[in-house]
Amino acid sequence: MKLKAIATENLAIYQRGSYEAPSGRTVRIGKEVSTAVERTVLHRPGTLDDWTPTARRDAPPRIEVTDETTGAAGRRLVEQEGEARVLALNFASAKNPGGGFINGAKAQEEDLARCSALYPCLIEQREYYTRNRGFGSFLYTDHLVYSPDVPFFRDERYELLEQPFALSLLTAPAPNAGEARRQERASPTAIRSTLDRRAELVLAAAGHHDHRCVILGAWGCGVFRNSPEDVAAAFAQTLALARFQGAFDRIVFAVYDRGRDQPNLRAFERQFGRASTLAPSPR
């Protein structure tokens, strides 16, 4: 099935609240979709600045770098490894709900939208898109959207699942480094400082919503043209901050990279290894 046709079918599934599984049985997800939409919240700039964890563990988080998509990582963690309350970062468009999902575009956000009920959660969040469209910079704003327990009902080949699973999703735009450099002559320092600040907000939002298992990745390293080395370093620097010590149990960097020499994946492996821990910074 073509990607645009999948989007059309998904819209019907959202409206109907059910779909026919490969076995022929009807799978009902209407209540789960409605609940995810109703509980989706917008975090405005400044609202997460003072967050600190209420409970800390003594050990640093388990950190992994894997060659898989965000959705595949989420399904593995939930179904195979029994992780509870998994949160995944949506590498989001700042201006269009689901990015180019409706028109069949293919990137991380669009794939999440094709496999789940992310899209109806986002189309209600008009302020997020209005603020970013009117911001006047490709660095975008610090608005974030949190959607809890979003049902996933397709696999990585977009086949309908016999049994849906749930991931919470955090929608946050990386700076569009390519256009910021080209149209605004944004400096490397301005782009990197935006990445650093927003990575900190992403992890603060995860902690605020009590998620201790978080899926991150090569955020903004596609069409936004952020350096994977910078993105990996921004997350490493943020995870090492004193405010995040003991806040998380597990961080998975799911970096699906089919490029020649896999530059995104290799950058994250150089930063973190395939499994590693981080010592805290003095801040």
PDB file of C-alpha atoms in Angstrom:
ATOM      1  CA  MET A   1       0.000   0.000   0.000  1.00  0.00           C
ATOM      2  CA  LYS A   2       1.301   3.460  -0.865  1.00  0.00           C
ATOM      3  CA  LEU A   3       2.142   5.775   2.005  1.00  0.00           C
ATOM      4  CA  LYS A   4      -0.579   8.281   1.156  1.00  0.00           C
ATOM      5  CA  ALA A   5      -3.139   5.472   1.096  1.00  0.00           C
ATOM      6  CA  ILE A   6      -1.978   4.347   4.536  1.00  0.00           C
ATOM      7  CA  ALA A   7      -2.620   7.852   5.838  1.00  0.00           C
ATOM      8  CA  THR A   8      -6.115   7.775   4.358  1.00  0.00           C
ATOM      9  CA  GLU A   9      -6.791   4.388   5.934  1.00  0.00           C
ATOM     10  CA  ASN A  10      -5.486   5.619   9.287  1.00  0.00           C
ATOM     11  CA  LEU A  11      -7.867   8.573   9.222  1.00  0.00           C
ATOM     12  CA  ALA A  12     -10.733   6.115   8.800  1.00  0.00           C
ATOM     13  CA  ILE A  13      -9.401   3.981  11.666  1.00  0.00           C
ATOM     14  CA  TYR A  14      -9.236   7.011  13.972  1.00  0.00           C
ATOM     15  CA  GLN A  15     -12.807   7.948  13.053  1.00  0.00           C
ATOM     16  CA  ARG A  16     -14.156   4.420  13.349  1.00  0.00           C
ATOM     17  CA  GLY A  17     -12.159   3.531  16.447  1.00  0.00           C
ATOM     18  CA  SER A  18     -11.341   0.055  15.181  1.00  0.00           C
ATOM     19  CA  TYR A  19      -9.628  -1.931  12.452  1.00  0.00           C
ATOM     20  CA  GLU A  20      -9.583  -5.461  11.090  1.00  0.00           C
ATOM     21  CA  ALA A  21      -6.472  -7.394  12.125  1.00  0.00           C
ATOM     22  CA  PRO A  22      -4.777  -9.867   9.743  1.00  0.00           C
ATOM     23  CA  SER A  23      -6.616 -12.723  11.485  1.00  0.00           C
ATOM     24  CA  GLY A  24      -9.927 -11.089  10.599  1.00  0.00           C
ATOM     25  CA  ARG A  25     -10.854 -10.087  14.119  1.00  0.00           C
ATOM     26  CA  THR A  26     -11.905  -6.545  14.955  1.00  0.00           C
ATOM     27  CA  VAL A  27      -9.466  -4.623  17.141  1.00  0.00           C
ATOM     28  CA  ARG A  28     -11.059  -1.716  18.991  1.00  0.00           C
ATOM     29  CA  ILE A  29      -8.823   1.252  19.840  1.00  0.00           C
ATOM     30  CA  GLY A  30     -11.357   4.097  19.960  1.00  0.00           C
ATOM     31  CA  LYS A  31     -11.187   4.571  23.728  1.00  0.00           C
ATOM     32  CA  GLU A  32      -7.383   4.538  23.729  1.00  0.00           C
ATOM     33  CA  VAL A  33      -7.206   7.068  20.882  1.00  0.00           C
ATOM     34  CA  SER A  34      -9.710   9.390  22.559  1.00  0.00           C
ATOM     35  CA  THR A  35      -7.883   9.190  25.879  1.00  0.00           C
ATOM     36  CA  ALA A  36      -4.513   9.966  24.274  1.00  0.00           C
ATOM     37  CA  VAL A  37      -6.004  12.978  22.472  1.00  0.00           C
ATOM     38  CA  GLU A  38      -7.761  14.275  25.592  1.00  0.00           C
ATOM     39  CA  ARG A  39      -4.654  13.912  27.768  1.00  0.00           C
ATOM     40  CA  THR A  40      -2.241  15.496  25.299  1.00  0.00           C
ATOM     41  CA  VAL A  41      -0.774  18.670  26.806  1.00  0.00           C
ATOM     42  CA  LEU A  42       1.259  21.621  25.574  1.00  0.00           C
ATOM     43  CA  HIS A  43       4.328  22.761  27.503  1.00  0.00           C
ATOM     44  CA  ARG A  44       5.029  26.434  26.863  1.00  0.00           C
ATOM     45  CA  PRO A  45       8.520  27.941  27.108  1.00  0.00           C
ATOM     46  CA  GLY A  46       9.637  28.347  30.709  1.00  0.00           C
ATOM     47  CA  THR A  47       7.246  25.837  32.269  1.00  0.00           C
ATOM     48  CA  LEU A  48       9.873  23.095  32.678  1.00  0.00           C
ATOM     49  CA  ASP A  49      12.869  25.231  33.610  1.00  0.00           C
ATOM     50  CA  ASP A  50      12.744  24.442  37.328  1.00  0.00           C
ATOM     51  CA  TRP A  51      11.877  20.745  37.142  1.00  0.00           C
ATOM     52  CA  THR A  52      13.900  18.371  39.321  1.00  0.00           C
ATOM     53  CA  PRO A  53      13.169  14.694  40.032  1.00  0.00           C
ATOM     54  CA  THR A  54      11.207  13.813  43.158  1.00  0.00           C
ATOM     55  CA  ALA A  55      12.864  10.380  43.312  1.00  0.00           C
ATOM     56  CA  ARG A  56      16.383   9.482  42.252  1.00  0.00           C
ATOM     57  CA  ARG A  57      18.113   6.136  41.795  1.00  0.00           C
ATOM     58  CA  ASP A  58      21.703   5.659  42.897  1.00  0.00           C
ATOM     59  CA  ALA A  59      23.030   4.233  39.629  1.00  0.00           C
ATOM     60  CA  PRO A  60      23.423   6.067  36.312  1.00  0.00           C
ATOM     61  CA  PRO A  61      21.039   5.100  33.498  1.00  0.00           C
ATOM     62  CA  ARG A  62      21.705   2.227  31.159  1.00  0.00           C
ATOM     63  CA  ILE A  63      22.476   3.839  27.796  1.00  0.00           C
ATOM     64  CA  GLU A  64      22.230   1.984  24.477  1.00  0.00           C
ATOM     65  CA  VAL A  65      22.750   2.912  20.846  1.00  0.00           C
ATOM     66  CA  THR A  66      20.773   0.712  18.458  1.00  0.00           C
ATOM     67  CA  ASP A  67      20.291   0.542  14.697  1.00  0.00           C
ATOM     68  CA  GLU A  68      16.490   0.529  14.641  1.00  0.00           C
ATOM     69  CA  THR A  69      13.590   2.899  14.168  1.00  0.00           C
ATOM     70  CA  THR A  70      11.898   4.650  17.067  1.00  0.00           C
ATOM     71  CA  GLY A  71       8.792   2.519  16.654  1.00  0.00           C
ATOM     72  CA  ALA A  72      10.772  -0.726  16.507  1.00  0.00           C
ATOM     73  CA  ALA A  73      12.679   0.255  19.639  1.00  0.00           C
ATOM     74  CA  GLY A  74       9.436   1.052  21.426  1.00  0.00           C
ATOM     75  CA  ARG A  75       7.811  -2.218  20.471  1.00  0.00           C
ATOM     76  CA  ARG A  76      10.901  -4.181  21.523  1.00  0.00           C
ATOM     77  CA  LEU A  77      11.072  -2.449  24.892  1.00  0.00           C
ATOM     78  CA  VAL A  78       7.368  -2.887  25.614  1.00  0.00           C
ATOM     79  CA  GLU A  79       6.632  -6.330  24.182  1.00  0.00           C
ATOM     80  CA  GLN A  80       9.940  -8.191  24.490  1.00  0.00           C
ATOM     81  CA  GLU A  81      11.593  -6.538  27.475  1.00  0.00           C
ATOM     82  CA  GLY A  82       8.574  -5.595  29.563  1.00  0.00           C
ATOM     83  CA  GLU A  83       9.487  -1.943  30.033  1.00  0.00           C
ATOM     84  CA  ALA A  84       6.663   0.143  31.470  1.00  0.00           C
ATOM     85  CA  ARG A  85       5.859   3.755  30.628  1.00  0.00           C
ATOM     86  CA  VAL A  86       8.220   4.150  27.690  1.00  0.00           C
ATOM     87  CA  LEU A  87       8.507   7.649  26.218  1.00  0.00           C
ATOM     88  CA  ALA A  88       9.795   8.316  22.696  1.00  0.00           C
ATOM     89  CA  LEU A  89      10.904  11.611  21.197  1.00  0.00           C
ATOM     90  CA  ASN A  90       9.068  12.623  18.024  1.00  0.00           C
ATOM     91  CA  PHE A  91      11.528  14.466  15.737  1.00  0.00           C
ATOM     92  CA  ALA A  92       8.800  16.911  14.925  1.00  0.00           C
ATOM     93  CA  SER A  93       7.887  19.390  12.282  1.00  0.00           C
ATOM     94  CA  ALA A  94       7.415  22.789  13.878  1.00  0.00           C
ATOM     95  CA  LYS A  95       4.735  23.817  11.405  1.00  0.00           C
ATOM     96  CA  ASN A  96       2.627  20.833  10.304  1.00  0.00           C
ATOM     97  CA  PRO A  97       0.958  18.132  12.428  1.00  0.00           C
ATOM     98  CA  GLY A  98       2.630  14.845  11.590  1.00  0.00           C
ATOM     99  CA  GLY A  99       4.950  16.590   9.145  1.00  0.00           C
ATOM    100  CA  GLY A 100       4.074  15.320   5.672  1.00  0.00           C
ATOM    101  CA  PHE A 101       2.161  12.274   6.946  1.00  0.00           C
ATOM    102  CA  ILE A 102      -1.046  13.071   5.061  1.00  0.00           C
ATOM    103  CA  ASN A 103       0.798  13.458   1.754  1.00  0.00           C
ATOM    104  CA  GLY A 104       2.894  10.314   2.142  1.00  0.00           C
ATOM    105  CA  ALA A 105       6.239  11.861   3.084  1.00  0.00           C
ATOM    106  CA  LYS A 106       8.767   9.593   4.759  1.00  0.00           C
ATOM    107  CA  ALA A 107      10.765  10.586   7.824  1.00  0.00           C
ATOM    108  CA  GLN A 108      10.718   9.679  11.512  1.00  0.00           C
ATOM    109  CA  GLU A 109       7.644  11.727  12.477  1.00  0.00           C
ATOM    110  CA  GLU A 110       5.687  10.526   9.457  1.00  0.00           C
ATOM    111  CA  ASP A 111       6.552   6.911  10.266  1.00  0.00           C
ATOM    112  CA  LEU A 112       5.353   7.379  13.843  1.00  0.00           C
ATOM    113  CA  ALA A 113       2.113   8.877  12.530  1.00  0.00           C
ATOM    114  CA  ARG A 114       1.610   5.991  10.090  1.00  0.00           C
ATOM    115  CA  CYS A 115       2.040   3.406  12.838  1.00  0.00           C
ATOM    116  CA  SER A 116       0.039   5.076  15.601  1.00  0.00           C
ATOM    117  CA  ALA A 117      -2.603   7.562  16.681  1.00  0.00           C
ATOM    118  CA  LEU A 118      -0.090  10.412  16.951  1.00  0.00           C
ATOM    119  CA  TYR A 119      -1.777  12.512  14.261  1.00  0.00           C
ATOM    120  CA  PRO A 120      -5.132  13.096  16.022  1.00  0.00           C
ATOM    121  CA  CYS A 121      -3.199  14.062  19.163  1.00  0.00           C
ATOM    122  CA  LEU A 122      -1.332  16.765  17.261  1.00  0.00           C
ATOM    123  CA  ILE A 123      -4.060  18.327  15.130  1.00  0.00           C
ATOM    124  CA  GLU A 124      -5.698  19.679  18.295  1.00  0.00           C
ATOM    125  CA  GLN A 125      -2.496  21.460  19.386  1.00  0.00           C
ATOM    126  CA  ARG A 126      -2.975  24.597  17.321  1.00  0.00           C
ATOM    127  CA  GLU A 127      -0.929  26.864  19.584  1.00  0.00           C
ATOM    128  CA  TYR A 128       2.226  24.801  19.069  1.00  0.00           C
ATOM    129  CA  TYR A 129       2.009  25.238  15.292  1.00  0.00           C
ATOM    130  CA  THR A 130       0.805  28.845  15.349  1.00  0.00           C
ATOM    131  CA  ARG A 131       3.654  29.925  17.616  1.00  0.00           C
ATOM    132  CA  ASN A 132       6.287  28.229  15.491  1.00  0.00           C
ATOM    133  CA  ARG A 133       4.881  29.475  12.190  1.00  0.00           C
ATOM    134  CA  GLY A 134       4.887  33.023  13.497  1.00  0.00           C
ATOM    135  CA  PHE A 135       8.243  32.869  15.249  1.00  0.00           C
ATOM    136  CA  GLY A 136      10.315  34.213  12.382  1.00  0.00           C
ATOM    137  CA  SER A 137      13.309  31.927  12.855  1.00  0.00           C
ATOM    138  CA  PHE A 138      14.173  28.417  11.729  1.00  0.00           C
ATOM    139  CA  LEU A 139      15.513  27.772  15.214  1.00  0.00           C
ATOM    140  CA  TYR A 140      11.829  27.524  16.255  1.00  0.00           C
ATOM    141  CA  THR A 141      10.346  27.859  19.724  1.00  0.00           C
ATOM    142  CA  ASP A 142      10.640  25.805  22.896  1.00  0.00           C
ATOM    143  CA  HIS A 143       7.009  24.643  22.836  1.00  0.00           C
ATOM    144  CA  LEU A 144       6.675  20.879  23.429  1.00  0.00           C
ATOM    145  CA  VAL A 145       3.666  18.564  23.145  1.00  0.00           C
ATOM    146  CA  TYR A 146       3.300  15.510  25.381  1.00  0.00           C
ATOM    147  CA  SER A 147       0.922  12.707  24.341  1.00  0.00           C
ATOM    148  CA  PRO A 148       0.534   9.824  26.820  1.00  0.00           C
ATOM    149  CA  ASP A 149      -0.092   6.175  25.946  1.00  0.00           C
ATOM    150  CA  VAL A 150      -0.556   6.649  22.216  1.00  0.00           C
ATOM    151  CA  PRO A 151      -1.780   3.381  20.662  1.00  0.00           C
ATOM    152  CA  PHE A 152       0.487   1.867  17.994  1.00  0.00           C
ATOM    153  CA  PHE A 153      -1.388  -0.438  15.636  1.00  0.00           C
ATOM    154  CA  ARG A 154       1.017  -0.956  12.703  1.00  0.00           C
ATOM    155  CA  ASP A 155       4.437  -2.586  12.564  1.00  0.00           C
ATOM    156  CA  GLU A 156       7.523  -1.242  10.784  1.00  0.00           C
ATOM    157  CA  ARG A 157       6.242  -2.551   7.448  1.00  0.00           C
ATOM    158  CA  TYR A 158       2.952  -0.737   8.133  1.00  0.00           C
ATOM    159  CA  GLU A 159       1.054  -4.007   8.552  1.00  0.00           C
ATOM    160  CA  LEU A 160      -1.823  -3.854  11.031  1.00  0.00           C
ATOM    161  CA  LEU A 161      -1.037  -5.509  14.355  1.00  0.00           C
ATOM    162  CA  GLU A 162      -3.040  -8.254  16.001  1.00  0.00           C
ATOM    163  CA  GLN A 163      -2.362  -6.576  19.338  1.00  0.00           C
ATOM    164  CA  PRO A 164      -1.662  -2.834  19.634  1.00  0.00           C
ATOM    165  CA  PHE A 165       0.855  -1.501  22.129  1.00  0.00           C
ATOM    166  CA  ALA A 166       1.255   1.953  23.676  1.00  0.00           C
ATOM    167  CA  LEU A 167       4.090   4.470  23.749  1.00  0.00           C
ATOM    168  CA  SER A 168       3.989   7.978  25.125  1.00  0.00           C
ATOM    169  CA  LEU A 169       5.340  10.536  22.665  1.00  0.00           C
ATOM    170  CA  LEU A 170       7.029  13.894  23.131  1.00  0.00           C
ATOM    171  CA  THR A 171       6.761  16.194  20.122  1.00  0.00           C
ATOM    172  CA  ALA A 172       9.634  18.675  19.928  1.00  0.00           C
ATOM    173  CA  PRO A 173      11.289  20.398  16.967  1.00  0.00           C
ATOM    174  CA  ALA A 174      15.031  20.418  16.583  1.00  0.00           C
ATOM    175  CA  PRO A 175      16.326  23.656  15.059  1.00  0.00           C
ATOM    176  CA  ASN A 176      16.299  23.605  11.261  1.00  0.00           C
ATOM    177  CA  ALA A 177      20.035  24.169  11.076  1.00  0.00           C
ATOM    178  CA  GLY A 178      20.251  24.071   7.289  1.00  0.00           C
ATOM    179  CA  GLU A 179      17.688  26.812   6.690  1.00  0.00           C
ATOM    180  CA  ALA A 180      18.827  28.823   9.717  1.00  0.00           C
ATOM    181  CA  ARG A 181      22.321  28.941   8.235  1.00  0.00           C
ATOM    182  CA  ARG A 182      21.140  29.597   4.691  1.00  0.00           C
ATOM    183  CA  GLN A 183      18.395  32.163   5.277  1.00  0.00           C
ATOM    184  CA  GLU A 184      19.340  33.734   8.619  1.00  0.00           C
ATOM    185  CA  ARG A 185      23.096  33.224   8.649  1.00  0.00           C
ATOM    186  CA  ALA A 186      22.697  31.686  12.077  1.00  0.00           C
ATOM    187  CA  SER A 187      26.022  30.977  13.724  1.00  0.00           C
ATOM    188  CA  PRO A 188      27.119  27.490  14.806  1.00  0.00           C
ATOM    189  CA  THR A 189      27.012  28.801  18.373  1.00  0.00           C
ATOM    190  CA  ALA A 190      23.356  29.877  18.063  1.00  0.00           C
ATOM    191  CA  ILE A 191      22.353  26.527  16.591  1.00  0.00           C
ATOM    192  CA  ARG A 192      24.260  24.511  19.176  1.00  0.00           C
ATOM    193  CA  SER A 193      22.940  26.556  22.098  1.00  0.00           C
ATOM    194  CA  THR A 194      19.397  25.938  20.823  1.00  0.00           C
ATOM    195  CA  LEU A 195      20.088  22.210  20.623  1.00  0.00           C
ATOM    196  CA  ASP A 196      21.525  22.185  24.141  1.00  0.00           C
ATOM    197  CA  ARG A 197      18.612  24.107  25.638  1.00  0.00           C
ATOM    198  CA  ARG A 198      15.963  22.064  23.868  1.00  0.00           C
ATOM    199  CA  ALA A 199      17.602  18.735  24.710  1.00  0.00           C
ATOM    200  CA  GLU A 200      17.431  19.782  28.350  1.00  0.00           C
ATOM    201  CA  LEU A 201      13.733  20.613  27.963  1.00  0.00           C
ATOM    202  CA  VAL A 202      13.072  17.245  26.315  1.00  0.00           C
ATOM    203  CA  LEU A 203      14.571  15.388  29.263  1.00  0.00           C
ATOM    204  CA  ALA A 204      12.856  17.676  31.768  1.00  0.00           C
ATOM    205  CA  ALA A 205       9.507  16.894  30.119  1.00  0.00           C
ATOM    206  CA  ALA A 206      10.265  13.169  30.266  1.00  0.00           C
ATOM    207  CA  GLY A 207      11.043  13.438  33.961  1.00  0.00           C
ATOM    208  CA  HIS A 208       8.079  15.703  34.670  1.00  0.00           C
ATOM    209  CA  HIS A 209       5.768  13.015  33.300  1.00  0.00           C
ATOM    210  CA  ASP A 210       7.514  10.269  35.312  1.00  0.00           C
ATOM    211  CA  HIS A 211       9.095   8.398  32.419  1.00  0.00           C
ATOM    212  CA  ARG A 212      12.269   6.581  33.376  1.00  0.00           C
ATOM    213  CA  CYS A 213      12.765   4.765  30.060  1.00  0.00           C
ATOM    214  CA  VAL A 214      13.238   7.166  27.135  1.00  0.00           C
ATOM    215  CA  ILE A 215      13.900   6.653  23.418  1.00  0.00           C
ATOM    216  CA  LEU A 216      15.928   9.401  21.760  1.00  0.00           C
ATOM    217  CA  GLY A 217      17.937   9.435  18.531  1.00  0.00           C
ATOM    218  CA  ALA A 218      19.410  11.436  15.664  1.00  0.00           C
ATOM    219  CA  TRP A 219      17.011  14.319  16.262  1.00  0.00           C
ATOM    220  CA  GLY A 220      17.050  16.848  13.430  1.00  0.00           C
ATOM    221  CA  CYS A 221      19.863  15.073  11.560  1.00  0.00           C
ATOM    222  CA  GLY A 222      17.860  14.566   8.356  1.00  0.00           C
ATOM    223  CA  VAL A 223      16.382  17.436   6.355  1.00  0.00           C
ATOM    224  CA  PHE A 224      17.105  19.846   9.240  1.00  0.00           C
ATOM    225  CA  ARG A 225      20.813  19.142   8.687  1.00  0.00           C
ATOM    226  CA  ASN A 226      21.976  19.212  12.283  1.00  0.00           C
ATOM    227  CA  SER A 227      25.345  17.606  12.855  1.00  0.00           C
ATOM    228  CA  PRO A 228      24.893  14.165  14.447  1.00  0.00           C
ATOM    229  CA  GLU A 229      28.013  14.849  16.495  1.00  0.00           C
ATOM    230  CA  ASP A 230      26.388  18.007  17.882  1.00  0.00           C
ATOM    231  CA  VAL A 231      23.092  16.267  18.643  1.00  0.00           C
ATOM    232  CA  ALA A 232      24.814  13.342  20.356  1.00  0.00           C
ATOM    233  CA  ALA A 233      26.977  15.757  22.350  1.00  0.00           C
ATOM    234  CA  ALA A 234      23.948  17.845  23.342  1.00  0.00           C
ATOM    235  CA  PHE A 235      22.207  14.783  24.786  1.00  0.00           C
ATOM    236  CA  ALA A 236      25.392  13.570  26.501  1.00  0.00           C
ATOM    237  CA  GLN A 237      25.978  16.979  28.057  1.00  0.00           C
ATOM    238  CA  THR A 238      22.369  17.192  29.209  1.00  0.00           C
ATOM    239  CA  LEU A 239      22.280  13.698  30.703  1.00  0.00           C
ATOM    240  CA  ALA A 240      25.404  14.552  32.683  1.00  0.00           C
ATOM    241  CA  LEU A 241      23.827  17.602  34.345  1.00  0.00           C
ATOM    242  CA  ALA A 242      23.332  17.337  38.087  1.00  0.00           C
ATOM    243  CA  ARG A 243      19.564  17.896  37.796  1.00  0.00           C
ATOM    244  CA  PHE A 244      19.188  14.672  35.789  1.00  0.00           C
ATOM    245  CA  GLN A 245      21.294  12.395  37.982  1.00  0.00           C
ATOM    246  CA  GLY A 246      19.152   9.461  39.077  1.00  0.00           C
ATOM    247  CA  ALA A 247      16.193  10.654  36.996  1.00  0.00           C
ATOM    248  CA  PHE A 248      16.255   7.852  34.403  1.00  0.00           C
ATOM    249  CA  ASP A 249      16.769   4.098  34.370  1.00  0.00           C
ATOM    250  CA  ARG A 250      17.300   3.558  30.656  1.00  0.00           C
ATOM    251  CA  ILE A 251      18.030   5.710  27.616  1.00  0.00           C
ATOM    252  CA  VAL A 252      17.893   4.158  24.142  1.00  0.00           C
ATOM    253  CA  PHE A 253      19.281   6.066  21.180  1.00  0.00           C
ATOM    254  CA  ALA A 254      17.449   4.423  18.277  1.00  0.00           C
ATOM    255  CA  VAL A 255      19.394   5.569  15.204  1.00  0.00           C
ATOM    256  CA  TYR A 256      18.018   4.009  12.034  1.00  0.00           C
ATOM    257  CA  ASP A 257      20.670   4.892   9.476  1.00  0.00           C
ATOM    258  CA  ARG A 258      20.768   3.522   5.944  1.00  0.00           C
ATOM    259  CA  GLY A 259      23.230   6.119   4.655  1.00  0.00           C
ATOM    260  CA  ARG A 260      26.597   5.193   3.259  1.00  0.00           C
ATOM    261  CA  ASP A 261      28.965   4.558   6.187  1.00  0.00           C
ATOM    262  CA  GLN A 262      26.029   5.250   8.571  1.00  0.00           C
ATOM    263  CA  PRO A 263      27.293   8.660   9.763  1.00  0.00           C
ATOM    264  CA  ASN A 264      24.440   9.274  12.209  1.00  0.00           C
ATOM    265  CA  LEU A 265      24.743   5.883  13.867  1.00  0.00           C
ATOM    266  CA  ARG A 266      28.532   6.109  14.051  1.00  0.00           C
ATOM    267  CA  ALA A 267      28.394   9.556  15.675  1.00  0.00           C
ATOM    268  CA  PHE A 268      26.181   8.235  18.472  1.00  0.00           C
ATOM    269  CA  GLU A 269      28.317   5.137  18.897  1.00  0.00           C
ATOM    270  CA  ARG A 270      31.405   7.308  19.250  1.00  0.00           C
ATOM    271  CA  GLN A 271      29.653   9.434  21.870  1.00  0.00           C
ATOM    272  CA  PHE A 272      27.992   6.680  23.886  1.00  0.00           C
ATOM    273  CA  GLY A 273      29.201   3.288  22.688  1.00  0.00           C
ATOM    274  CA  ARG A 274      26.581   0.607  22.193  1.00  0.00           C
ATOM    275  CA  ALA A 275      25.970   0.430  25.942  1.00  0.00           C
ATOM    276  CA  SER A 276      27.492   2.843  28.405  1.00  0.00           C
ATOM    277  CA  THR A 277      26.929   5.030  31.443  1.00  0.00           C
ATOM    278  CA  LEU A 278      27.687   8.687  32.054  1.00  0.00           C
ATOM    279  CA  ALA A 279      29.415  10.202  35.056  1.00  0.00           C
ATOM    280  CA  PRO A 280      27.665  13.313  36.415  1.00  0.00           C
ATOM    281  CA  SER A 281      28.961  16.779  35.679  1.00  0.00           C
ATOM    282  CA  PRO A 282      29.423  19.214  38.583  1.00  0.00           C
ATOM    283  CA  ARG A 283      26.542  21.444  37.404  1.00  0.00           C
TER     284      ARG A 283
END
